[in-house]
Amino acid sequence: MASGIRHDDLRRNNRLLVLSSVRKVGQVSRTQIANATGFSASTVSAISAGLITEGALREIEAEEPAAILKRGRPQVGLALDPRAGTVVVATLTLNHLSAALLDYAGTTIADRAKRLDTLRISAAALEDEVSGIVAELVEHAAQKAAGPVLRVVLAVQGITDRAGREMVWTPITPWTGLGFADLIERRTGVPTGVENDCSMIATALMSANTARRQRDFAVVLLSHGIGMGIVLDGRIFSGTHSSGAEFGHLMLHPGGALCRCGKYGCVEAYAGSYAIARAAAGNGEKVQPLSNISTADMTKLVNAARNGSPLEQKAFDKAGEAIGLGLGSLFALVDPLPVTFVGANTQAFDLMKPGLRRGLQATAGGARAGNIAFALEPDEMPLIRQGSALRALQHLDEEIFSPGIALAG
């Protein structure tokens, strides 16, 4: 027996479709919303009127240049009302902490950044730094009357739990099981989610909605460490217990090169910045990895390889081979996916590509990849912030404004 659709659920879904249509475009006419959603003009008018009254949407008057949405007579458009609320997005990576305050339309109001010695800082100090930078921006929003902070998203380099409450494990600090969501909520009173950084990169790229990234693709972070985000059937993949795709710690060679995770033979132990620098220096695979390699140091290695230095050339080739073997193993489980490589070490992609292709062809999954194309995005940090902002703002759309929850004050 088919179950009926509750009126409240239908209303909520319809309102969310309208909000999503506006968020996707930024400024849009009611006619364009009707065409995108399949709703009648009267339905769009009724839903948008309610959302305007509640403060989620605003009308763009015809005399505003941004309101000229189509040829001919300009229409009155709709846009997200930036005053509806704000969100804070924060990012914790190796030796770096940053955060930003954004309004409901996604415009940055304020941001903060600082360097931390994440490998040596105490757990208590790290928790205080992360919660403190968020609290500072929550206070800033109150002082500037920017609108209530309704959601915090913290993106971390490492494994998060499926519920989005903890940083379960990370290579950037020895501390595990850090409950950042509870900590931030206690300090600020704002609902918080903790997300994997590569999943946030994938979220940002998914929003671009290019032909290659509509439904299924993978993101590989090439940096000090190696990370991955996967989108399958238009959704970010996560595990049953955690954030899922720890590609950098996929085992290639048991007993092989020492990884910073403490294990031997991981993809990252050959392809991370520290692994490339270790090999380029002629050090053995079991030598303890350096804690950090700057982008400038990596650029020197890239230039040396391009100038014919054999150690550097071999190091980048080995890194590419490790990535290819890892992707080939993935493609044995999941059909070959378009791959976007992200991060500072994409500057060396031409040096890695021959080894990558060779590694792919050495695996059954990779052999099925054919002539799969690769895309490059050199800077991961704006993508992490963009993905985190999208996740936070979508939470407001789905959990606050589409159900029509009244906000205090």
mmCIF file of C-alpha atoms in Angstrom:
data_model
loop_
_atom_site.group_PDB
_atom_site.id
_atom_site.type_symbol
_atom_site.label_atom_id
_atom_site.label_comp_id
_atom_site.label_asym_id
_atom_site.label_seq_id
_atom_site.Cartn_x
_atom_site.Cartn_y
_atom_site.Cartn_z
ATOM 1 C CA MET A 1 0.000 0.000 0.000
ATOM 2 C CA ALA A 2 1.458 3.342 -1.079
ATOM 3 C CA SER A 3 1.865 5.832 1.708
ATOM 4 C CA GLY A 4 0.536 9.337 1.257
ATOM 5 C CA ILE A 5 2.718 12.419 1.215
ATOM 6 C CA ARG A 6 2.205 14.624 4.256
ATOM 7 C CA HIS A 7 1.131 18.161 3.437
ATOM 8 C CA ASP A 8 3.920 19.590 5.613
ATOM 9 C CA ASP A 9 6.543 17.515 3.800
ATOM 10 C CA LEU A 10 5.227 18.598 0.387
ATOM 11 C CA ARG A 11 5.209 22.257 1.450
ATOM 12 C CA ARG A 12 8.735 21.988 2.799
ATOM 13 C CA ASN A 13 10.009 20.292 -0.372
ATOM 14 C CA ASN A 14 8.382 22.896 -2.631
ATOM 15 C CA ARG A 15 9.850 25.770 -0.643
ATOM 16 C CA LEU A 16 13.280 24.117 -0.751
ATOM 17 C CA LEU A 17 13.068 23.786 -4.535
ATOM 18 C CA VAL A 18 12.387 27.502 -4.839
ATOM 19 C CA LEU A 19 15.238 28.411 -2.464
ATOM 20 C CA SER A 20 17.605 26.067 -4.291
ATOM 21 C CA SER A 21 16.691 27.626 -7.642
ATOM 22 C CA VAL A 22 17.521 31.092 -6.323
ATOM 23 C CA ARG A 23 20.732 29.942 -4.610
ATOM 24 C CA LYS A 24 21.954 28.225 -7.762
ATOM 25 C CA VAL A 25 21.607 31.336 -9.942
ATOM 26 C CA GLY A 26 21.892 34.154 -7.410
ATOM 27 C CA GLN A 27 19.202 36.391 -8.926
ATOM 28 C CA VAL A 28 16.305 34.965 -10.879
ATOM 29 C CA SER A 29 12.790 35.807 -12.057
ATOM 30 C CA ARG A 30 9.658 34.005 -10.930
ATOM 31 C CA THR A 31 9.197 32.805 -14.510
ATOM 32 C CA GLN A 32 12.661 31.240 -14.498
ATOM 33 C CA ILE A 33 11.873 29.504 -11.199
ATOM 34 C CA ALA A 34 8.655 28.129 -12.664
ATOM 35 C CA ASN A 35 10.551 26.803 -15.687
ATOM 36 C CA ALA A 36 13.241 25.220 -13.475
ATOM 37 C CA THR A 37 10.859 23.603 -10.973
ATOM 38 C CA GLY A 38 7.833 22.797 -13.124
ATOM 39 C CA PHE A 39 5.603 24.755 -10.727
ATOM 40 C CA SER A 40 2.815 26.968 -11.985
ATOM 41 C CA ALA A 41 3.328 30.727 -11.903
ATOM 42 C CA SER A 42 0.747 31.046 -9.128
ATOM 43 C CA THR A 43 2.527 28.406 -7.011
ATOM 44 C CA VAL A 44 5.876 30.165 -7.404
ATOM 45 C CA SER A 45 4.278 33.498 -6.497
ATOM 46 C CA ALA A 46 2.665 32.051 -3.374
ATOM 47 C CA ILE A 47 5.838 30.308 -2.176
ATOM 48 C CA SER A 48 8.084 33.296 -2.887
ATOM 49 C CA ALA A 49 5.665 35.655 -1.141
ATOM 50 C CA GLY A 50 5.902 33.543 2.008
ATOM 51 C CA LEU A 51 9.692 33.382 1.847
ATOM 52 C CA ILE A 52 9.883 37.157 1.352
ATOM 53 C CA THR A 53 7.639 37.741 4.360
ATOM 54 C CA GLU A 54 9.824 35.424 6.465
ATOM 55 C CA GLY A 55 12.995 37.203 5.364
ATOM 56 C CA ALA A 56 14.663 34.459 3.307
ATOM 57 C CA LEU A 57 14.138 36.134 -0.075
ATOM 58 C CA ARG A 58 14.009 39.712 -1.269
ATOM 59 C CA GLU A 59 12.871 41.351 -4.464
ATOM 60 C CA ILE A 60 15.367 43.055 -6.752
ATOM 61 C CA GLU A 61 13.786 46.210 -8.087
ATOM 62 C CA ALA A 62 13.879 46.854 -11.824
ATOM 63 C CA GLU A 63 16.065 49.953 -11.503
ATOM 64 C CA GLU A 64 18.918 47.916 -9.970
ATOM 65 C CA PRO A 65 21.367 46.872 -12.744
ATOM 66 C CA ALA A 66 21.549 43.318 -11.378
ATOM 67 C CA ALA A 67 17.802 42.969 -11.862
ATOM 68 C CA ILE A 68 18.034 43.029 -15.652
ATOM 69 C CA LEU A 69 17.569 39.289 -15.895
ATOM 70 C CA LYS A 70 16.428 38.861 -19.502
ATOM 71 C CA ARG A 71 16.087 40.740 -22.765
ATOM 72 C CA GLY A 72 13.196 43.097 -23.224
ATOM 73 C CA ARG A 73 11.230 44.564 -20.374
ATOM 74 C CA PRO A 74 13.053 43.906 -17.087
ATOM 75 C CA GLN A 75 11.246 41.843 -14.500
ATOM 76 C CA VAL A 76 11.302 42.127 -10.765
ATOM 77 C CA GLY A 77 13.719 39.418 -9.691
ATOM 78 C CA LEU A 78 14.249 37.412 -6.552
ATOM 79 C CA ALA A 79 17.458 37.003 -4.582
ATOM 80 C CA LEU A 80 18.456 35.550 -1.241
ATOM 81 C CA ASP A 81 18.187 38.149 1.514
ATOM 82 C CA PRO A 82 21.684 38.477 3.030
ATOM 83 C CA ARG A 83 20.133 39.673 6.307
ATOM 84 C CA ALA A 84 18.314 36.371 6.883
ATOM 85 C CA GLY A 85 21.224 34.943 8.846
ATOM 86 C CA THR A 86 24.928 34.183 8.759
ATOM 87 C CA VAL A 87 27.209 31.166 8.904
ATOM 88 C CA VAL A 88 30.794 30.596 10.014
ATOM 89 C CA VAL A 89 33.042 28.250 8.057
ATOM 90 C CA ALA A 90 36.437 27.215 9.430
ATOM 91 C CA THR A 91 39.283 25.126 8.009
ATOM 92 C CA LEU A 92 41.952 23.238 9.956
ATOM 93 C CA THR A 93 44.881 21.880 7.941
ATOM 94 C CA LEU A 94 48.548 21.246 8.631
ATOM 95 C CA ASN A 95 49.870 24.248 10.592
ATOM 96 C CA HIS A 96 47.009 26.486 9.459
ATOM 97 C CA LEU A 97 43.638 27.569 10.856
ATOM 98 C CA SER A 98 41.256 29.947 9.103
ATOM 99 C CA ALA A 99 37.608 30.976 9.396
ATOM 100 C CA ALA A 100 35.115 33.248 7.643
ATOM 101 C CA LEU A 101 31.746 34.802 8.419
ATOM 102 C CA LEU A 102 29.312 34.791 5.487
ATOM 103 C CA ASP A 103 25.811 36.159 5.035
ATOM 104 C CA TYR A 104 22.845 34.141 3.767
ATOM 105 C CA ALA A 105 23.618 35.103 0.172
ATOM 106 C CA GLY A 106 27.145 33.690 0.535
ATOM 107 C CA THR A 107 29.070 36.975 0.685
ATOM 108 C CA THR A 108 32.062 37.062 3.033
ATOM 109 C CA ILE A 109 31.650 39.615 5.832
ATOM 110 C CA ALA A 110 34.857 38.958 7.782
ATOM 111 C CA ASP A 111 37.640 36.395 7.954
ATOM 112 C CA ARG A 112 40.467 35.325 10.215
ATOM 113 C CA ALA A 113 43.586 33.179 9.755
ATOM 114 C CA LYS A 114 46.561 32.072 11.850
ATOM 115 C CA ARG A 115 49.431 29.625 11.780
ATOM 116 C CA LEU A 116 49.556 26.824 14.346
ATOM 117 C CA ASP A 117 52.123 24.159 15.038
ATOM 118 C CA THR A 118 49.504 21.449 14.719
ATOM 119 C CA LEU A 119 51.978 18.621 15.214
ATOM 120 C CA ARG A 120 53.170 19.903 18.590
ATOM 121 C CA ILE A 121 50.263 21.853 20.068
ATOM 122 C CA SER A 122 48.434 20.251 23.001
ATOM 123 C CA ALA A 123 44.922 18.890 22.497
ATOM 124 C CA ALA A 124 43.468 21.484 24.876
ATOM 125 C CA ALA A 125 45.260 24.349 23.119
ATOM 126 C CA LEU A 126 44.156 23.112 19.697
ATOM 127 C CA GLU A 127 40.549 22.856 20.846
ATOM 128 C CA ASP A 128 40.759 26.347 22.303
ATOM 129 C CA GLU A 129 42.219 27.801 19.104
ATOM 130 C CA VAL A 130 39.547 26.229 16.880
ATOM 131 C CA SER A 131 36.594 27.131 19.087
ATOM 132 C CA GLY A 132 38.105 30.559 19.755
ATOM 133 C CA ILE A 133 38.373 31.614 16.114
ATOM 134 C CA VAL A 134 34.735 30.599 15.587
ATOM 135 C CA ALA A 135 33.605 32.417 18.735
ATOM 136 C CA GLU A 136 35.411 35.554 17.587
ATOM 137 C CA LEU A 137 33.412 35.627 14.352
ATOM 138 C CA VAL A 138 30.143 34.857 16.136
ATOM 139 C CA GLU A 139 30.829 37.878 18.337
ATOM 140 C CA HIS A 140 31.743 39.944 15.277
ATOM 141 C CA ALA A 141 28.376 39.107 13.698
ATOM 142 C CA ALA A 142 26.586 40.287 16.845
ATOM 143 C CA GLN A 143 28.586 43.524 17.077
ATOM 144 C CA LYS A 144 28.014 44.380 13.414
ATOM 145 C CA ALA A 145 24.322 43.356 13.494
ATOM 146 C CA ALA A 146 25.086 41.122 10.511
ATOM 147 C CA GLY A 147 22.348 38.641 11.355
ATOM 148 C CA PRO A 148 22.315 35.665 13.708
ATOM 149 C CA VAL A 149 24.927 32.952 13.149
ATOM 150 C CA LEU A 150 22.802 29.884 12.419
ATOM 151 C CA ARG A 151 25.376 27.263 11.433
ATOM 152 C CA VAL A 152 29.083 26.507 11.756
ATOM 153 C CA VAL A 153 30.938 24.108 9.463
ATOM 154 C CA LEU A 154 34.497 23.072 10.321
ATOM 155 C CA ALA A 155 36.463 21.343 7.558
ATOM 156 C CA VAL A 156 39.409 19.285 8.791
ATOM 157 C CA GLN A 157 42.242 17.425 7.144
ATOM 158 C CA GLY A 158 41.546 13.877 8.252
ATOM 159 C CA ILE A 159 38.776 11.425 9.043
ATOM 160 C CA THR A 160 35.518 12.680 10.526
ATOM 161 C CA ASP A 161 32.688 10.612 11.955
ATOM 162 C CA ARG A 162 29.587 10.093 9.828
ATOM 163 C CA ALA A 163 27.479 12.231 12.168
ATOM 164 C CA GLY A 164 29.822 15.188 11.611
ATOM 165 C CA ARG A 165 30.727 15.645 15.271
ATOM 166 C CA GLU A 166 34.383 14.599 15.631
ATOM 167 C CA MET A 167 37.763 14.704 13.984
ATOM 168 C CA VAL A 168 38.354 10.975 14.438
ATOM 169 C CA TRP A 169 41.928 10.827 13.113
ATOM 170 C CA THR A 170 44.270 13.138 11.262
ATOM 171 C CA PRO A 171 47.932 13.154 10.255
ATOM 172 C CA ILE A 172 48.266 16.835 11.208
ATOM 173 C CA THR A 173 48.181 16.254 14.984
ATOM 174 C CA PRO A 174 48.804 13.275 17.283
ATOM 175 C CA TRP A 175 45.449 13.842 18.997
ATOM 176 C CA THR A 176 42.460 11.729 17.993
ATOM 177 C CA GLY A 177 38.741 11.783 18.718
ATOM 178 C CA LEU A 178 38.526 15.559 19.098
ATOM 179 C CA GLY A 179 34.850 16.473 19.522
ATOM 180 C CA PHE A 180 34.962 19.880 17.875
ATOM 181 C CA ALA A 181 31.207 20.101 17.223
ATOM 182 C CA ASP A 182 30.272 19.712 20.895
ATOM 183 C CA LEU A 183 33.045 22.084 21.917
ATOM 184 C CA ILE A 184 32.024 24.850 19.499
ATOM 185 C CA GLU A 185 28.361 24.455 20.356
ATOM 186 C CA ARG A 186 29.073 24.793 24.070
ATOM 187 C CA ARG A 187 31.168 27.909 23.500
ATOM 188 C CA THR A 188 28.947 29.673 20.948
ATOM 189 C CA GLY A 189 25.506 28.058 21.107
ATOM 190 C CA VAL A 190 25.572 27.601 17.311
ATOM 191 C CA PRO A 191 24.797 24.185 15.720
ATOM 192 C CA THR A 192 28.017 22.834 14.202
ATOM 193 C CA GLY A 193 29.093 20.170 11.721
ATOM 194 C CA VAL A 194 32.594 18.747 11.186
ATOM 195 C CA GLU A 195 33.467 17.739 7.623
ATOM 196 C CA ASN A 196 36.376 16.211 5.714
ATOM 197 C CA ASP A 197 38.260 18.817 3.676
ATOM 198 C CA CYS A 198 38.344 16.793 0.445
ATOM 199 C CA SER A 199 34.600 16.192 0.661
ATOM 200 C CA MET A 200 34.187 19.966 0.841
ATOM 201 C CA ILE A 201 36.377 20.368 -2.258
ATOM 202 C CA ALA A 202 34.147 17.875 -4.062
ATOM 203 C CA THR A 203 31.063 19.770 -2.878
ATOM 204 C CA ALA A 204 32.450 22.980 -4.361
ATOM 205 C CA LEU A 205 33.316 21.345 -7.685
ATOM 206 C CA MET A 206 29.927 19.624 -7.829
ATOM 207 C CA SER A 207 28.243 23.028 -7.611
ATOM 208 C CA ALA A 208 30.019 24.071 -10.817
ATOM 209 C CA ASN A 209 27.857 21.432 -12.540
ATOM 210 C CA THR A 210 30.117 20.971 -15.556
ATOM 211 C CA ALA A 211 29.447 18.026 -17.842
ATOM 212 C CA ARG A 212 32.322 16.072 -16.295
ATOM 213 C CA ARG A 213 31.184 16.669 -12.727
ATOM 214 C CA GLN A 214 27.431 16.290 -12.779
ATOM 215 C CA ARG A 215 26.931 12.845 -11.259
ATOM 216 C CA ASP A 216 30.146 10.893 -10.708
ATOM 217 C CA PHE A 217 33.718 12.082 -10.239
ATOM 218 C CA ALA A 218 36.664 11.945 -7.851
ATOM 219 C CA VAL A 219 38.894 14.639 -6.400
ATOM 220 C CA VAL A 220 42.510 13.869 -5.458
ATOM 221 C CA LEU A 221 44.380 16.363 -3.279
ATOM 222 C CA LEU A 222 48.089 16.602 -4.126
ATOM 223 C CA SER A 223 49.721 18.343 -1.185
ATOM 224 C CA HIS A 224 51.840 17.481 1.838
ATOM 225 C CA GLY A 225 49.379 14.631 2.159
ATOM 226 C CA ILE A 226 47.160 12.876 -0.357
ATOM 227 C CA GLY A 227 43.392 13.060 0.066
ATOM 228 C CA MET A 228 40.259 12.166 -1.870
ATOM 229 C CA GLY A 229 36.631 13.147 -2.188
ATOM 230 C CA ILE A 230 34.203 11.045 -4.236
ATOM 231 C CA VAL A 231 30.835 11.962 -5.740
ATOM 232 C CA LEU A 232 28.623 9.060 -6.775
ATOM 233 C CA ASP A 233 25.195 9.605 -8.321
ATOM 234 C CA GLY A 234 25.354 13.269 -7.381
ATOM 235 C CA ARG A 235 26.099 12.664 -3.692
ATOM 236 C CA ILE A 236 29.252 12.911 -1.605
ATOM 237 C CA PHE A 237 30.372 9.404 -0.679
ATOM 238 C CA SER A 238 30.890 8.697 3.003
ATOM 239 C CA GLY A 239 31.408 5.494 4.912
ATOM 240 C CA THR A 240 29.037 3.791 7.329
ATOM 241 C CA HIS A 241 31.012 5.172 10.273
ATOM 242 C CA SER A 242 33.263 7.933 8.935
ATOM 243 C CA SER A 243 33.995 10.311 6.084
ATOM 244 C CA GLY A 244 35.128 7.475 3.891
ATOM 245 C CA ALA A 245 37.691 7.961 1.147
ATOM 246 C CA GLU A 246 41.150 7.970 2.789
ATOM 247 C CA PHE A 247 42.847 7.384 -0.554
ATOM 248 C CA GLY A 248 46.254 8.537 0.688
ATOM 249 C CA HIS A 249 46.379 5.639 3.142
ATOM 250 C CA LEU A 250 45.370 2.966 0.666
ATOM 251 C CA MET A 251 48.012 0.248 1.043
ATOM 252 C CA LEU A 252 50.149 -0.280 -2.066
ATOM 253 C CA HIS A 253 53.237 -2.081 -0.820
ATOM 254 C CA PRO A 254 53.058 -3.791 2.608
ATOM 255 C CA GLY A 255 56.292 -3.082 4.434
ATOM 256 C CA GLY A 256 57.175 -0.355 1.916
ATOM 257 C CA ALA A 257 57.863 3.339 2.411
ATOM 258 C CA LEU A 258 57.160 4.886 5.816
ATOM 259 C CA CYS A 259 54.035 7.040 5.841
ATOM 260 C CA ARG A 260 53.428 9.859 8.321
ATOM 261 C CA CYS A 261 50.460 7.823 9.592
ATOM 262 C CA GLY A 262 53.038 5.372 10.991
ATOM 263 C CA LYS A 263 52.203 2.555 8.561
ATOM 264 C CA TYR A 264 54.308 1.368 5.639
ATOM 265 C CA GLY A 265 53.470 1.332 1.938
ATOM 266 C CA CYS A 266 50.585 3.862 1.702
ATOM 267 C CA VAL A 267 49.961 5.855 -1.499
ATOM 268 C CA GLU A 268 50.916 8.999 0.422
ATOM 269 C CA ALA A 269 54.257 7.501 1.470
ATOM 270 C CA TYR A 270 55.281 7.802 -2.209
ATOM 271 C CA ALA A 271 53.188 10.743 -3.449
ATOM 272 C CA GLY A 272 52.931 13.279 -0.610
ATOM 273 C CA SER A 273 55.254 16.294 -0.603
ATOM 274 C CA TYR A 274 57.352 14.810 2.183
ATOM 275 C CA ALA A 275 57.710 11.526 0.285
ATOM 276 C CA ILE A 276 58.806 13.265 -2.906
ATOM 277 C CA ALA A 277 61.315 15.394 -0.976
ATOM 278 C CA ARG A 278 62.627 12.299 0.821
ATOM 279 C CA ALA A 279 63.191 10.451 -2.461
ATOM 280 C CA ALA A 280 64.687 13.514 -4.183
ATOM 281 C CA ALA A 281 67.218 13.828 -1.344
ATOM 282 C CA GLY A 282 68.289 10.239 -1.932
ATOM 283 C CA ASN A 283 67.073 9.133 1.498
ATOM 284 C CA GLY A 284 65.787 5.658 2.129
ATOM 285 C CA GLU A 285 62.047 4.926 2.207
ATOM 286 C CA LYS A 286 62.151 4.202 5.947
ATOM 287 C CA VAL A 287 63.583 7.632 6.846
ATOM 288 C CA GLN A 288 61.210 9.591 9.094
ATOM 289 C CA PRO A 289 59.159 12.042 6.986
ATOM 290 C CA LEU A 290 59.741 15.760 7.385
ATOM 291 C CA SER A 291 56.851 17.501 9.159
ATOM 292 C CA ASN A 292 56.282 20.092 6.455
ATOM 293 C CA ILE A 293 57.533 20.929 2.961
ATOM 294 C CA SER A 294 56.731 24.418 1.692
ATOM 295 C CA THR A 295 55.319 25.151 -1.755
ATOM 296 C CA ALA A 296 58.531 27.040 -2.509
ATOM 297 C CA ASP A 297 60.578 23.937 -1.658
ATOM 298 C CA MET A 298 58.370 21.837 -3.937
ATOM 299 C CA THR A 299 58.805 24.361 -6.731
ATOM 300 C CA LYS A 300 62.584 23.984 -6.430
ATOM 301 C CA LEU A 301 62.212 20.215 -6.791
ATOM 302 C CA VAL A 302 59.948 20.672 -9.807
ATOM 303 C CA ASN A 303 62.440 22.993 -11.473
ATOM 304 C CA ALA A 304 65.303 20.582 -10.786
ATOM 305 C CA ALA A 305 63.341 17.720 -12.357
ATOM 306 C CA ARG A 306 62.531 19.792 -15.437
ATOM 307 C CA ASN A 307 66.211 20.694 -15.706
ATOM 308 C CA GLY A 308 67.104 17.014 -15.913
ATOM 309 C CA SER A 309 68.096 16.107 -12.327
ATOM 310 C CA PRO A 310 67.562 12.319 -12.168
ATOM 311 C CA LEU A 311 66.718 12.020 -8.460
ATOM 312 C CA GLU A 312 63.927 14.603 -8.693
ATOM 313 C CA GLN A 313 62.635 13.123 -11.950
ATOM 314 C CA LYS A 314 62.490 9.657 -10.420
ATOM 315 C CA ALA A 315 60.769 10.983 -7.277
ATOM 316 C CA PHE A 316 57.944 12.617 -9.246
ATOM 317 C CA ASP A 317 57.614 9.613 -11.541
ATOM 318 C CA LYS A 318 57.336 7.308 -8.517
ATOM 319 C CA ALA A 319 54.707 9.619 -7.015
ATOM 320 C CA GLY A 320 52.670 9.464 -10.202
ATOM 321 C CA GLU A 321 52.950 5.686 -10.345
ATOM 322 C CA ALA A 322 51.691 5.378 -6.754
ATOM 323 C CA ILE A 323 48.673 7.552 -7.540
ATOM 324 C CA GLY A 324 47.991 5.539 -10.698
ATOM 325 C CA LEU A 325 48.169 2.241 -8.835
ATOM 326 C CA GLY A 326 45.848 3.615 -6.173
ATOM 327 C CA LEU A 327 43.327 4.910 -8.695
ATOM 328 C CA GLY A 328 43.486 1.616 -10.572
ATOM 329 C CA SER A 329 42.641 -0.247 -7.380
ATOM 330 C CA LEU A 330 39.708 2.120 -6.827
ATOM 331 C CA PHE A 331 38.518 1.644 -10.395
ATOM 332 C CA ALA A 332 38.454 -2.117 -9.854
ATOM 333 C CA LEU A 333 35.665 -1.484 -7.314
ATOM 334 C CA VAL A 334 33.969 1.526 -8.910
ATOM 335 C CA ASP A 335 33.775 2.203 -12.637
ATOM 336 C CA PRO A 336 36.519 4.617 -13.760
ATOM 337 C CA LEU A 337 35.606 8.174 -12.788
ATOM 338 C CA PRO A 338 36.700 11.560 -14.120
ATOM 339 C CA VAL A 339 39.385 12.841 -11.761
ATOM 340 C CA THR A 340 40.200 16.406 -10.753
ATOM 341 C CA PHE A 341 43.597 16.857 -9.126
ATOM 342 C CA VAL A 342 43.701 19.722 -6.639
ATOM 343 C CA GLY A 343 46.452 21.450 -4.695
ATOM 344 C CA ALA A 344 49.877 23.041 -4.960
ATOM 345 C CA ASN A 345 51.546 19.902 -6.303
ATOM 346 C CA THR A 346 49.463 20.022 -9.484
ATOM 347 C CA GLN A 347 52.386 22.209 -10.625
ATOM 348 C CA ALA A 348 54.254 18.909 -11.064
ATOM 349 C CA PHE A 349 51.447 17.015 -12.794
ATOM 350 C CA ASP A 350 53.318 16.839 -16.103
ATOM 351 C CA LEU A 351 56.195 15.122 -14.269
ATOM 352 C CA MET A 352 53.840 12.673 -12.557
ATOM 353 C CA LYS A 353 51.586 11.904 -15.504
ATOM 354 C CA PRO A 354 53.738 9.246 -17.254
ATOM 355 C CA GLY A 355 54.089 7.281 -14.010
ATOM 356 C CA LEU A 356 50.397 7.763 -13.279
ATOM 357 C CA ARG A 357 49.415 6.315 -16.665
ATOM 358 C CA ARG A 358 51.837 3.445 -16.152
ATOM 359 C CA GLY A 359 50.400 2.717 -12.718
ATOM 360 C CA LEU A 360 46.854 2.750 -14.059
ATOM 361 C CA GLN A 361 47.694 0.331 -16.848
ATOM 362 C CA ALA A 362 49.313 -2.070 -14.380
ATOM 363 C CA THR A 363 45.941 -2.659 -12.685
ATOM 364 C CA ALA A 364 42.787 -4.329 -13.943
ATOM 365 C CA GLY A 365 40.654 -1.349 -12.938
ATOM 366 C CA GLY A 366 43.030 1.162 -14.451
ATOM 367 C CA ALA A 367 43.252 -0.722 -17.721
ATOM 368 C CA ARG A 368 39.507 -0.151 -18.099
ATOM 369 C CA ALA A 369 39.983 3.585 -17.627
ATOM 370 C CA GLY A 370 41.058 3.982 -21.244
ATOM 371 C CA ASN A 371 42.078 7.530 -22.075
ATOM 372 C CA ILE A 372 40.415 9.081 -19.046
ATOM 373 C CA ALA A 373 40.969 12.833 -18.920
ATOM 374 C CA PHE A 374 42.221 14.719 -15.884
ATOM 375 C CA ALA A 375 41.435 18.258 -14.713
ATOM 376 C CA LEU A 376 43.650 20.433 -12.506
ATOM 377 C CA GLU A 377 42.788 22.968 -9.773
ATOM 378 C CA PRO A 378 45.968 24.428 -8.226
ATOM 379 C CA ASP A 379 44.551 25.993 -5.033
ATOM 380 C CA GLU A 380 42.501 23.885 -2.644
ATOM 381 C CA MET A 381 41.834 26.448 0.095
ATOM 382 C CA PRO A 382 39.189 28.539 -1.754
ATOM 383 C CA LEU A 383 37.457 25.300 -2.749
ATOM 384 C CA ILE A 384 37.406 24.022 0.841
ATOM 385 C CA ARG A 385 35.872 27.324 1.973
ATOM 386 C CA GLN A 386 33.373 27.364 -0.894
ATOM 387 C CA GLY A 387 32.280 23.782 -0.238
ATOM 388 C CA SER A 388 31.968 24.438 3.495
ATOM 389 C CA ALA A 389 29.896 27.554 2.821
ATOM 390 C CA LEU A 390 27.604 25.628 0.504
ATOM 391 C CA ARG A 391 27.162 22.900 3.118
ATOM 392 C CA ALA A 392 26.373 25.461 5.849
ATOM 393 C CA LEU A 393 23.986 27.521 3.721
ATOM 394 C CA GLN A 394 22.207 24.451 2.398
ATOM 395 C CA HIS A 395 21.622 23.479 6.026
ATOM 396 C CA LEU A 396 19.858 26.805 6.539
ATOM 397 C CA ASP A 397 17.777 26.240 3.399
ATOM 398 C CA GLU A 398 16.814 22.688 4.378
ATOM 399 C CA GLU A 399 16.432 22.898 8.147
ATOM 400 C CA ILE A 400 15.360 26.489 8.851
ATOM 401 C CA PHE A 401 13.792 28.312 5.914
ATOM 402 C CA SER A 402 12.137 25.536 3.898
ATOM 403 C CA PRO A 403 10.203 24.244 6.960
ATOM 404 C CA GLY A 404 9.500 27.847 7.961
ATOM 405 C CA ILE A 405 11.028 27.736 11.439
ATOM 406 C CA ALA A 406 10.556 31.090 13.123
ATOM 407 C CA LEU A 407 13.801 32.648 14.346
ATOM 408 C CA ALA A 408 13.877 34.226 17.768
ATOM 409 C CA GLY A 409 14.394 37.973 17.807
#
